[in-house]
Coordinates of C-alpha atoms and ligand atoms in Angstrom, one line a residue:
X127 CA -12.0 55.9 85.1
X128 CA -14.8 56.7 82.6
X129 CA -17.6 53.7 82.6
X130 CA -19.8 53.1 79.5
X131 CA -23.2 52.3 80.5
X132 CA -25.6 50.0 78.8
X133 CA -28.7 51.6 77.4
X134 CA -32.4 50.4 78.6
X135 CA -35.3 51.8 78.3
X136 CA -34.0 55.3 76.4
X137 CA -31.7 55.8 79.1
X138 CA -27.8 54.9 79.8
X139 CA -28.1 52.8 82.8
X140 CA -24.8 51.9 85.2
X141 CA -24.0 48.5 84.9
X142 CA -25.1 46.2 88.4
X143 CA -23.1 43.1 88.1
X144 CA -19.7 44.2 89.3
X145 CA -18.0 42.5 86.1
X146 CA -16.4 45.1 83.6
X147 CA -14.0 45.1 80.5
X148 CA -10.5 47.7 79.6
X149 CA -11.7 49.6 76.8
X150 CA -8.0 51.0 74.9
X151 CA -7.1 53.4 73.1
X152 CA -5.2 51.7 70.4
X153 CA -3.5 55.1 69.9
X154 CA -1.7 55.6 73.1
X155 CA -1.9 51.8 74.0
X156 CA -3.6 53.2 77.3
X157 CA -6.8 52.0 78.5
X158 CA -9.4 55.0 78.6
X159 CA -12.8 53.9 79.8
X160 CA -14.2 50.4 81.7
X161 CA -17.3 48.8 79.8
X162 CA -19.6 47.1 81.6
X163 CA -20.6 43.9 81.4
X164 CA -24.4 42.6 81.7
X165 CA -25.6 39.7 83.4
X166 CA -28.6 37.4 82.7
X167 CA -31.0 39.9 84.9
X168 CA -29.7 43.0 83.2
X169 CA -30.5 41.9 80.2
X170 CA -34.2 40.6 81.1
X171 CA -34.7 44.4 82.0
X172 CA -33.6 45.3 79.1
X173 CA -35.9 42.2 77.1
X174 CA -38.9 43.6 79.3
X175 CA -38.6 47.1 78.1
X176 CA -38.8 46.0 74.4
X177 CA -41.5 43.6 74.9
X178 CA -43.5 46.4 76.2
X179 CA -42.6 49.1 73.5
X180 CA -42.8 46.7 70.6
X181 CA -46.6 46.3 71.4
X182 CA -46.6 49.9 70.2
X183 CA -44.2 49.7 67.7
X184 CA -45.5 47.5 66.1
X185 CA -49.2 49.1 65.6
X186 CA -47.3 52.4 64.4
X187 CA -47.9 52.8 60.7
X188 CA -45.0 51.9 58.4
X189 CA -45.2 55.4 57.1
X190 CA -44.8 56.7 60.7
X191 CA -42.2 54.3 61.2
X192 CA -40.0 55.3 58.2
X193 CA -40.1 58.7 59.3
X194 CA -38.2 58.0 62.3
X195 CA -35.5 56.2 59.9
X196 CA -35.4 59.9 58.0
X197 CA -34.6 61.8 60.7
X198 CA -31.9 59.3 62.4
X199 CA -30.4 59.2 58.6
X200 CA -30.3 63.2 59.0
X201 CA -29.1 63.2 63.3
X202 CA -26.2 60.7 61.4
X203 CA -25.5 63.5 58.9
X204 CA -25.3 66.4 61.5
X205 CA -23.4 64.0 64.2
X206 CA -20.7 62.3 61.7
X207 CA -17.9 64.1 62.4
X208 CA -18.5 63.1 66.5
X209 CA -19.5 59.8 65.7
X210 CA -16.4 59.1 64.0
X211 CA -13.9 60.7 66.1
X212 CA -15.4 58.7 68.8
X213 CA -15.2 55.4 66.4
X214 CA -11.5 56.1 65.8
X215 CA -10.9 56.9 69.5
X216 CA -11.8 52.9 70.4
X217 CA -10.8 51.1 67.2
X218 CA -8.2 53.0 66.0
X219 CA -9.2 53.5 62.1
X220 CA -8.1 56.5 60.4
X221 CA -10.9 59.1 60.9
X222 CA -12.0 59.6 56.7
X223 CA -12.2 55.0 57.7
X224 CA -14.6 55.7 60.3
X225 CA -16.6 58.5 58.3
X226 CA -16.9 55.5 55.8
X227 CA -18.3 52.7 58.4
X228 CA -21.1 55.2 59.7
X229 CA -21.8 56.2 56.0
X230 CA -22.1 52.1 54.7
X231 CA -24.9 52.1 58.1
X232 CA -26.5 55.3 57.0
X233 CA -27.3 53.5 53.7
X234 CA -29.0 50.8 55.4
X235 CA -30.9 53.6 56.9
X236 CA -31.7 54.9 53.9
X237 CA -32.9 52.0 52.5
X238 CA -34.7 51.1 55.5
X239 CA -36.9 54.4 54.5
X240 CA -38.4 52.7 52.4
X241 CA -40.2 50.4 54.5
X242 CA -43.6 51.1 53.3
X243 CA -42.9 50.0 50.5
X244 CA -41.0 46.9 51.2
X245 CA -43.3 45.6 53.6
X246 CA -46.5 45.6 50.8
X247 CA -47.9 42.3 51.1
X248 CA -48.7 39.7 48.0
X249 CA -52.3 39.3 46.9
X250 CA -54.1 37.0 44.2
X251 CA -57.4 37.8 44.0
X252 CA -60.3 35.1 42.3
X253 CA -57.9 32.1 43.9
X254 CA -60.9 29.9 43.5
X255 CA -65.1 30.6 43.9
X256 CA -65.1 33.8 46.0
X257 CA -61.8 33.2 47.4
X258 CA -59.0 35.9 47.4
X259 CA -55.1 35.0 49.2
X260 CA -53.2 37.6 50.7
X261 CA -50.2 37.6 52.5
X262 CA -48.4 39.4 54.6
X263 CA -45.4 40.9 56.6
X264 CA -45.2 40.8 60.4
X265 CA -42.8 41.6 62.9
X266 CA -41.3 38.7 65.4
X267 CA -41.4 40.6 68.3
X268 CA -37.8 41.1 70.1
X269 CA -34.9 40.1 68.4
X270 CA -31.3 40.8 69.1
X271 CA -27.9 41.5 67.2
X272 CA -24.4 40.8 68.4
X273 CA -21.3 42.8 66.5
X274 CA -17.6 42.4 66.4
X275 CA -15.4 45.5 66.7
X276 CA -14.5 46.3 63.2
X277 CA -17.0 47.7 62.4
X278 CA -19.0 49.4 65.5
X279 CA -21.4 51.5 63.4
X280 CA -21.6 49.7 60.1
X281 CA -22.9 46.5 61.2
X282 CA -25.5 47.2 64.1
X283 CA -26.6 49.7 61.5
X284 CA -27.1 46.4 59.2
X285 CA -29.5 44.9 61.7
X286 CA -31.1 47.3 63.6
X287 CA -32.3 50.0 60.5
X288 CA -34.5 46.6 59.1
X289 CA -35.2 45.1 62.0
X290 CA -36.6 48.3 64.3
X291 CA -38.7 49.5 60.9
X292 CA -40.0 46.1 60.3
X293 CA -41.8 46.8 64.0
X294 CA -39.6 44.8 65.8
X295 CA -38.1 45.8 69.2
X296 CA -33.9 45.7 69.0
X297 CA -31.5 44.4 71.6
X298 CA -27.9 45.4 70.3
X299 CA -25.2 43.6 72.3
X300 CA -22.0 44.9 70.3
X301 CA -18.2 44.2 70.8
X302 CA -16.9 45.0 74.2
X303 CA -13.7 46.4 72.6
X304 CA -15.3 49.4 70.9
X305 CA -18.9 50.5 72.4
X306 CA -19.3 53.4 72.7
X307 CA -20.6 54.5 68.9
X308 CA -23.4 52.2 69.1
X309 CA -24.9 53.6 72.6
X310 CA -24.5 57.0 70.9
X311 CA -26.3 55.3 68.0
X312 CA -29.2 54.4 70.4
X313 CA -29.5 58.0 71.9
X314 CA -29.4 59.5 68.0
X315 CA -32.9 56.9 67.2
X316 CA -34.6 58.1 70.8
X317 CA -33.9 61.8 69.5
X318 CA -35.3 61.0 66.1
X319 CA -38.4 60.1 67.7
X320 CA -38.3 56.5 68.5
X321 CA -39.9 55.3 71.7
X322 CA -38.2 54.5 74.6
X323 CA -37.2 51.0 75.2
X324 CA -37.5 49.7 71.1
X325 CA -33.6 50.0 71.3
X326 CA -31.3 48.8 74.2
X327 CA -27.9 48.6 73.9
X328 CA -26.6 45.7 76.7
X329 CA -23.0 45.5 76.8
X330 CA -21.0 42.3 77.7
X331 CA -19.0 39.2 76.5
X332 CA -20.0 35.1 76.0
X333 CA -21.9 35.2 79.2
X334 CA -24.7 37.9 78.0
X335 CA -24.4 36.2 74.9
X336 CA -25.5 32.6 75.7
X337 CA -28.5 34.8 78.1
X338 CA -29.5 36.4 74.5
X339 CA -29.4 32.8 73.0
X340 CA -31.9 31.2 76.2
X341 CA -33.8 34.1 76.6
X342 CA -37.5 32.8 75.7
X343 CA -38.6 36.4 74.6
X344 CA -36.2 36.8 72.3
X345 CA -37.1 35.7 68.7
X346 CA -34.7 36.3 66.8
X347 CA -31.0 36.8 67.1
X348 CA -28.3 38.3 63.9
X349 CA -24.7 37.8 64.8
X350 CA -21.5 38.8 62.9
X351 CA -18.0 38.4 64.3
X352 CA -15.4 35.0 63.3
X353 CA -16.5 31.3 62.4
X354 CA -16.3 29.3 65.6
X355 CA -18.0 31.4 67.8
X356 CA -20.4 31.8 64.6
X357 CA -20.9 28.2 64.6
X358 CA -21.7 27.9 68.3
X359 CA -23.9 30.7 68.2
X360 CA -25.6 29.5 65.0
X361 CA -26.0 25.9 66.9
X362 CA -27.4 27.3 70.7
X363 CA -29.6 30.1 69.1
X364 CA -31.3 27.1 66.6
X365 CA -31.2 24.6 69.8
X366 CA -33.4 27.2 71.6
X367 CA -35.8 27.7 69.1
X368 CA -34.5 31.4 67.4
X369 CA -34.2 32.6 64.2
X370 CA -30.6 32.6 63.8
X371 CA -28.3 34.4 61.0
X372 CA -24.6 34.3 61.5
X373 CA -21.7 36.1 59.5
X374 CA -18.1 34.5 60.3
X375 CA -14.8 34.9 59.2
X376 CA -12.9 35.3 55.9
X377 CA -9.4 35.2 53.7
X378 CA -10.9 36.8 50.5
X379 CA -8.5 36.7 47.1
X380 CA -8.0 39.0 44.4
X381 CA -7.0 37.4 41.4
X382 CA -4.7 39.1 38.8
X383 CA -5.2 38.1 34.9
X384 CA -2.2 38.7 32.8
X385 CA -4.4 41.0 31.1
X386 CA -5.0 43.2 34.1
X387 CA -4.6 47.0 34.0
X388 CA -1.7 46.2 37.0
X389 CA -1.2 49.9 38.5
X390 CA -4.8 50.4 39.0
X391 CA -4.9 46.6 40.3
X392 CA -1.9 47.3 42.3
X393 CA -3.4 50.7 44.1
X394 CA -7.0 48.4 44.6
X395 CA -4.9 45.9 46.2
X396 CA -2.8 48.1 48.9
X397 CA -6.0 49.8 49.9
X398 CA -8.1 46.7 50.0
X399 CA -5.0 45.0 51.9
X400 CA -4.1 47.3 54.3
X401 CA -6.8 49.7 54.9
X402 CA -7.8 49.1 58.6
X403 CA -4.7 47.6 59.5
X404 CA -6.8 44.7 57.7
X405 CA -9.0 44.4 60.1
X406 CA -11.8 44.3 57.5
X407 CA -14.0 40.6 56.8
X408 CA -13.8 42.0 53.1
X409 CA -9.8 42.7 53.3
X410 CA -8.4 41.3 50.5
X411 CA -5.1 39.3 52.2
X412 CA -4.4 37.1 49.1
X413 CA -3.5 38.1 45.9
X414 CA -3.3 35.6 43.3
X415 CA -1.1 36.5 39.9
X416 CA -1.8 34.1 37.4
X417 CA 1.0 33.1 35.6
X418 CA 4.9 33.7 36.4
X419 CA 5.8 37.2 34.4
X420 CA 2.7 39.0 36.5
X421 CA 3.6 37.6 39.3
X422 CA 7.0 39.5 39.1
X423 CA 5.6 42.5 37.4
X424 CA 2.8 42.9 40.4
X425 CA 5.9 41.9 43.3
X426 CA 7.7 44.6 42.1
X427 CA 5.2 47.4 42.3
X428 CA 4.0 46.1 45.7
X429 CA 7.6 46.2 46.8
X430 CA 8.3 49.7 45.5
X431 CA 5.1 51.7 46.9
X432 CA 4.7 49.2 50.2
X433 CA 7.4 51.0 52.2
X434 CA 5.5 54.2 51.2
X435 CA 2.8 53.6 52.9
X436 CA 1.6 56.0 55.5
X437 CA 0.6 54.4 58.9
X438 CA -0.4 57.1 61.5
X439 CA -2.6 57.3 64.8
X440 CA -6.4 57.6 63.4
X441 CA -6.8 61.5 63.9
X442 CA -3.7 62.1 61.2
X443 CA -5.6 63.2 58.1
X444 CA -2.3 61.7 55.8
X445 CA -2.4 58.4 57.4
X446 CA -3.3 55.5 55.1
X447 CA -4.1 53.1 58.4
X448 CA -3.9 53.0 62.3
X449 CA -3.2 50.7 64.6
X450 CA -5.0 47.4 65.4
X451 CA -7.5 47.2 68.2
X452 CA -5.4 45.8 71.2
X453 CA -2.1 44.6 71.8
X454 CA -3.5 41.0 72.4
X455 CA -4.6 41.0 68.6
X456 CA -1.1 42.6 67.9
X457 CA 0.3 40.1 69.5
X458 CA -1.7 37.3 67.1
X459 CA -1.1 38.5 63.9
X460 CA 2.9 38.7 64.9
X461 CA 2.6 35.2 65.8
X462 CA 0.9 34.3 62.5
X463 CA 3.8 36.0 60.8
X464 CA 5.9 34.0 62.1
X465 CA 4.3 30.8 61.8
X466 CA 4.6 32.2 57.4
X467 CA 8.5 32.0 58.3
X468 CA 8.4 29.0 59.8
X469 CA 6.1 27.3 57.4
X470 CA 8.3 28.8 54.1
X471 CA 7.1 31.5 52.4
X472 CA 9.2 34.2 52.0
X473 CA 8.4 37.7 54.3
X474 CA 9.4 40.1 51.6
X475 CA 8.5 42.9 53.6
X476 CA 8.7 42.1 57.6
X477 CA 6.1 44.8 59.1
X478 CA 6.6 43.4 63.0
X479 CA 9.4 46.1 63.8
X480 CA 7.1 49.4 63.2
X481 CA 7.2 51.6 66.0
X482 CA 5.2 55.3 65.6
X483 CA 7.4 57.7 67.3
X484 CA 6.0 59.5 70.3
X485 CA 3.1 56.5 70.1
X486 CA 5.5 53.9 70.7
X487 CA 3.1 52.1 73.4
X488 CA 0.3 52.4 70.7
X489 CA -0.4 48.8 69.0
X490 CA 1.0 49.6 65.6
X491 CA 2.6 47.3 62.9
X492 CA 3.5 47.8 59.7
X493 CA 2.3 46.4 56.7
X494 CA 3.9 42.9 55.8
X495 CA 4.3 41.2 52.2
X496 CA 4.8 37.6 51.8
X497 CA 5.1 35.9 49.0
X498 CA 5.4 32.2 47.8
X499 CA 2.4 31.0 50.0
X500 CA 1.0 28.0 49.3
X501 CA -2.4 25.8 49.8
X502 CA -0.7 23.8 51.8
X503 CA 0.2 26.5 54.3
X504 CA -1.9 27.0 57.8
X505 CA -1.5 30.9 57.1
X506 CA -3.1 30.5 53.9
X507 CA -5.8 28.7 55.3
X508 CA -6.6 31.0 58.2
X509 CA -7.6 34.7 58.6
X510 CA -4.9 36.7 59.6
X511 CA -7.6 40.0 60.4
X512 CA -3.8 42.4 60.2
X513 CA -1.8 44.7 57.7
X514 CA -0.7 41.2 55.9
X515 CA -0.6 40.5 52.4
X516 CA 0.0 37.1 51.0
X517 CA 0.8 36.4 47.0
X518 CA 0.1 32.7 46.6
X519 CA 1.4 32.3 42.8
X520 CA -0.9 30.7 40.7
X521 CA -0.2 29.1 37.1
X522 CA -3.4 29.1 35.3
X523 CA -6.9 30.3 34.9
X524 CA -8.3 27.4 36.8
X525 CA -5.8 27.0 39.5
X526 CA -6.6 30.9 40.2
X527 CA -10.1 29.7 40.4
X528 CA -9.6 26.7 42.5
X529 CA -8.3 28.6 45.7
X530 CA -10.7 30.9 46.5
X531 CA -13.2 27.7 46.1
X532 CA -11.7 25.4 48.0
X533 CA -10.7 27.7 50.8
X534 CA -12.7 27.0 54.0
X535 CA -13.9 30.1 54.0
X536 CA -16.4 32.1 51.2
X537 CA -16.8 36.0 51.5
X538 CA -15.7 38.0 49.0
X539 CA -13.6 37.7 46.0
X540 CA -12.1 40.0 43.3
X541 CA -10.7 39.5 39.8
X542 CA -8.9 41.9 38.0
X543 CA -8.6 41.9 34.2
X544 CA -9.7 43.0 30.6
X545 CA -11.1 40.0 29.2
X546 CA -15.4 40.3 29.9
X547 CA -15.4 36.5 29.3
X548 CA -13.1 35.4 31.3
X549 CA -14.9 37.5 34.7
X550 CA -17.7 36.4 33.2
X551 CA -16.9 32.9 33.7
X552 CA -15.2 33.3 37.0
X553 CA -18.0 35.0 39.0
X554 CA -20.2 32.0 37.6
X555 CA -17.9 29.6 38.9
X556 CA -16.4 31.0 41.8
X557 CA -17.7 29.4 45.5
X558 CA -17.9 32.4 47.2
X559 CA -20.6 34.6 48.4
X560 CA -19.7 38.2 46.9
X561 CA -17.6 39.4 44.1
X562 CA -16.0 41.6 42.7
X563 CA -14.9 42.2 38.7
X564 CA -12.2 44.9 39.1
X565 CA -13.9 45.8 42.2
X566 CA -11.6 45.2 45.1
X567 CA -14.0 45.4 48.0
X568 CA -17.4 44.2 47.0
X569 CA -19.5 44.8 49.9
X570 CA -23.1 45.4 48.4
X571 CA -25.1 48.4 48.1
X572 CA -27.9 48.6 50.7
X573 CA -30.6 47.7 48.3
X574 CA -28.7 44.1 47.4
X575 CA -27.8 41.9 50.2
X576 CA -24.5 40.5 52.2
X577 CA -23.5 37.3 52.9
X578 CA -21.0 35.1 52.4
X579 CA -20.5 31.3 51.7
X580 CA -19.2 28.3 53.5
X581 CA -17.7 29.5 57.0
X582 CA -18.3 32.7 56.3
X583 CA -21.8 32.7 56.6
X584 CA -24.0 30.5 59.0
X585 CA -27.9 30.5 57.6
X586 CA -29.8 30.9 55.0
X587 CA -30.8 34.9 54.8
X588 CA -28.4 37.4 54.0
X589 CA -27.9 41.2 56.1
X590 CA -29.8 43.6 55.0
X591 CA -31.5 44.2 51.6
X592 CA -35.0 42.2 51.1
X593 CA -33.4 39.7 53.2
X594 CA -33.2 41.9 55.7
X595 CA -36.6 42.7 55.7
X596 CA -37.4 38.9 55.3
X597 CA -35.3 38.0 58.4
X598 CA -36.9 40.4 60.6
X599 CA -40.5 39.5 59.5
X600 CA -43.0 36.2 59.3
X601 CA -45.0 35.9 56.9
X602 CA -48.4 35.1 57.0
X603 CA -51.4 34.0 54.9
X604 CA -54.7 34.7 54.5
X605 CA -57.5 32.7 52.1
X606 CA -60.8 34.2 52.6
X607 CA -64.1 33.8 51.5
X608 CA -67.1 35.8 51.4
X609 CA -69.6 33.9 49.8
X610 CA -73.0 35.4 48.2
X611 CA -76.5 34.7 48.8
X612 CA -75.8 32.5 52.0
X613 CA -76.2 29.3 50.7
X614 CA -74.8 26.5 52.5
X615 CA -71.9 24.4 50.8
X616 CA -71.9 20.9 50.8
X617 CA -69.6 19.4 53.6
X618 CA -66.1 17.9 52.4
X619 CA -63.8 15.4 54.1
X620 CA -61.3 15.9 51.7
X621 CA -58.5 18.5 51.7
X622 CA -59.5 21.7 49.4
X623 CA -58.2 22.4 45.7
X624 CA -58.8 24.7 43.4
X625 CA -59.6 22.6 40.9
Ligands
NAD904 P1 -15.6 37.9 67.7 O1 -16.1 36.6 67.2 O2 -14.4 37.8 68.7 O3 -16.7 38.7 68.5 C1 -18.0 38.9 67.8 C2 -19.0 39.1 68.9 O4 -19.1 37.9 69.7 C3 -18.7 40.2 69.9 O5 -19.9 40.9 70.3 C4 -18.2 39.4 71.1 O6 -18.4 40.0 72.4 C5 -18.9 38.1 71.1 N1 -18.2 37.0 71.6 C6 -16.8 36.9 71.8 N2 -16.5 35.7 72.3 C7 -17.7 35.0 72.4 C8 -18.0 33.6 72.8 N3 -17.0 32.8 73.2 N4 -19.2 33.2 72.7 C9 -20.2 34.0 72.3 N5 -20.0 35.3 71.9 C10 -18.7 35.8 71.9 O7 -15.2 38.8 66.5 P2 -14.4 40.1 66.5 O8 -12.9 39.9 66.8 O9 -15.1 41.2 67.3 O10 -14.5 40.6 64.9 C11 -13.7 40.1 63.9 C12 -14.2 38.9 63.2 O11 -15.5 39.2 62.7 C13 -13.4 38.4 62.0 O12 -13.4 37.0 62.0 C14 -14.1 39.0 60.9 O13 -13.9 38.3 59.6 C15 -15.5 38.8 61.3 N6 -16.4 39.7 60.6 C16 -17.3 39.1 59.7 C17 -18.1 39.9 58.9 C18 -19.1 39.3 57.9 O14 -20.1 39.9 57.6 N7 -18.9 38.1 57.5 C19 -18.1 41.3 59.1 C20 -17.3 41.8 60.0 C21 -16.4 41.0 60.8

């Protein structure tokens, strides 16, 4: 059986502790590869290595610095087509998917080119007699990141581009369901001309994860994956002393005016639905017609192009989605399904019975429909992460406006309609984190910032973007004097001004 290595020090390096992980093919059902999984020691090599290289790093000019960033961004361009075969191979998105998740990380790249620039420093010169303020950027040191598996490129992309051109040194401990794409990621930075040991890729589950949270070297830590283990991460990380940033969950709406242009709405909605088997934190699993005559108009053009849908292993170009990551999470968001039945909404469209033939051990489903969810439902209020689409009927404006609000969770949002004023008013009100106006997936461009709200979001700094930067850096402050003519002031027992 193939074994994926963890990465230390510019090298893969075999995995000591004698604990390992199935990696699947979600294609075949089959598992193809064994990850393995770090201990506390492992990891301290791999913290020991970065210490040492982030000395460098860190005195490496930003210029110099971005430069590496240029050439990873162009290593991405010349490797996509392997990068994402590989992607698809583990998590079972449909390979144009996959092009898309290392694309969304190459931006961050991109961005993170600019560095120079970003990390420029505030000055204010004439502050008071002779004194000038200036303040600037530094790296923290070491700092870590911790992915989940939907999106294996995308998000380590998020947090190391920033954090390794801020001058940091990275650990990357990504999902043990899909990892091989990031240690490929790792090799591309050492052949852009990174040093050896400013990126390590250590592979494991909660165990290495509570070591990244103790570890005393480690200064900062940048987690995305679902809200509990969030929370807990958010709580240990802080209770140690780190920096701590964590993404979580998320059920985002899409909210359909009567107004609405409701074929394009309609198409938005399937992809944004059921692209990735749903496996997406900006899915969008609830849509929310407003008012009873769209709610039957946008029912019936679900129902008449759902069944069309195209759901094929990853490597069929035609295919609109592929199957979900392992049968275990198959197995969940059946049971959530059912729990819709039990609960009374109506399964319009009952994807549980999908079977790919000649694939039939892979972990397909098809896409299911529900309709007449309610807020009082527990599959309402819980994410799903599968080819599931709820409509929760909505009566007015403000009702519309009320569920994505009071949901427990904040992400992302969309509304579809005509009327400028009524968006307007919605993405002021709205008590989520992102949104979109006719924009089904609003994940930010790499030069704004993600985050989401409520459980979704754990912390006060955002991925990427200037928070990015800001997350990965400390700033500090410097008043200085040079005083002419070396006269003596008087002494003073009272705190400065600048009076
Ligand atoms: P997950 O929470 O199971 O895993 C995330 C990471 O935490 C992985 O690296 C995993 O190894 C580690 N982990 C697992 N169990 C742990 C534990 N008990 N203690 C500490 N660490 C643990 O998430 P997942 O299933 O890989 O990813 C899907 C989830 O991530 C969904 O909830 C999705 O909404 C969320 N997500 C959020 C965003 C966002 O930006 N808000 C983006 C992508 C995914």
């Amino acid at each position: 059986m193939r074994s994926i290595d963890h990465f230390i020090d510019g090298r893969r390096v075999p995995g000591t502790s004698g604990r390992h992980s199935d990696v699947f093919d979600p294609n075949s059902g089959q598992v193809q590869a064994h990850v393995a999984l770090a201990s506390a020691a492992e990891l301290d090599r791999a913290v020991q290595s970065a210490v040492i290289a982030q000395r460098d790093w860190a005195k490496v000019n930003p210029q110099r610095r971005a430069r590496v960033m240029f050439e990873f961004k162009r290593l991405l361009e010349v490797h996509m087509d392997e990068l994402a075969a590989l992607l698809s191979s583990e998590h079972g998105k449909v390979h144009s998917d996959s092009r898309g998740d290392i694309q969304r990380g190459l931006e961050v790249i991109e961005f993170a080119c600019g560095i120079p620039h970003l990390l420029k420093g505030e000055y204010t010169q004439g502050a008071g007699p002779g004194i000038d303020v200036y303040s600037m950027r530094q790296p923290l040191g070491v700092v870590a990141g911790i992915t989940p598996f939907n999106f294996p490129a995308m998000i380590p992309m998020w947090m190391f581009g920033p954090a390794i051109a801020c001058g940091n040194a990275f650990i990357l401990k990504p999902s043990e369901r899909d990892p091989s794409v990031p240690v490929r990621l790792a090799e591309l930075m050492i052949e852009a001309g990174l040093p050896e040991g400013v990126l390590n890729v250590v592979h494991g589950d909660k165990d290495v994860v509570e070591a990244i949270l103790k570890h005393p070297q480690i200064r900062a830590v940048s987690f995305v994956g679902s809200s509990d283990i969030a929370q807990s991460v958010y709580a240990l990380g802080a209770q140690h002393g780190k920096r701590v940033q964590c993404m979580g969950g998320a059920k985002n709406h899409g909210i359909v005016l009567p107004d609405a242009d409701l074929d394009q709405a309609v198409a938005d909605i399937l992809g944004a639905a059921y692209g990735s088997a749903g496996e997406r934190c900006m899915a969008l699993p609830v849509v929310v017609p407003v008012g009873e005559a769209t709610a039957q108009a946008l029912r019936e053009k679900l129902v008449a192009q759902i069944p069309g849908l195209r759901v094929g292993v990853s490597s069929d170009p035609q295919a609109q989605f592929g199957p979900v990551v392992t049968a275990a999470h198959r197995a969940r968001i059946k049971q959530y399904i059912q729990m819709g039945v039990d609960e009374g909404a109506e399964l319009v469209i009952d994807g549980r019975g999908f079977s790919l033939p000649g694939h039939e051990d892979g972990f397909f489903l098809g896409p299911s429909l529900f309709d007449r969810v309610t807020d009082s439902m527990a599959t309402w209020r819980e994410e799903i992460f599968g080819p599931v689409l709820q409509i929760v009927r909505a009566d007015s404006f403000e009702q519309a406006l009320a569920l994505p609000s009071q949901h427990q969770y904040g992400n992302g949002v969309a509304i579809f309609t005509r009327n400028g004023d009524a968006a307007r008013e919605f993405a002021e009100q709205v008590e989520v984190g992102m949104v979109g106006i006719n924009v089904p997936i609003p994940v930010p461009v790499a030069y704004h910032s993600f985050g989401g709200w409520k459980r979704s979001g754990f912390g006060d700094l955002n991925q990427y973007g200037q928070d990015g930067v800001r997350f990965f850096t400390r700033t500090k402050t410097v008043t200085q004097r040079w005083p002419r003519g070396g006269a003596v002031a008087d002494q003073s027992f009272v705190i400065p001004t600048m009076r």
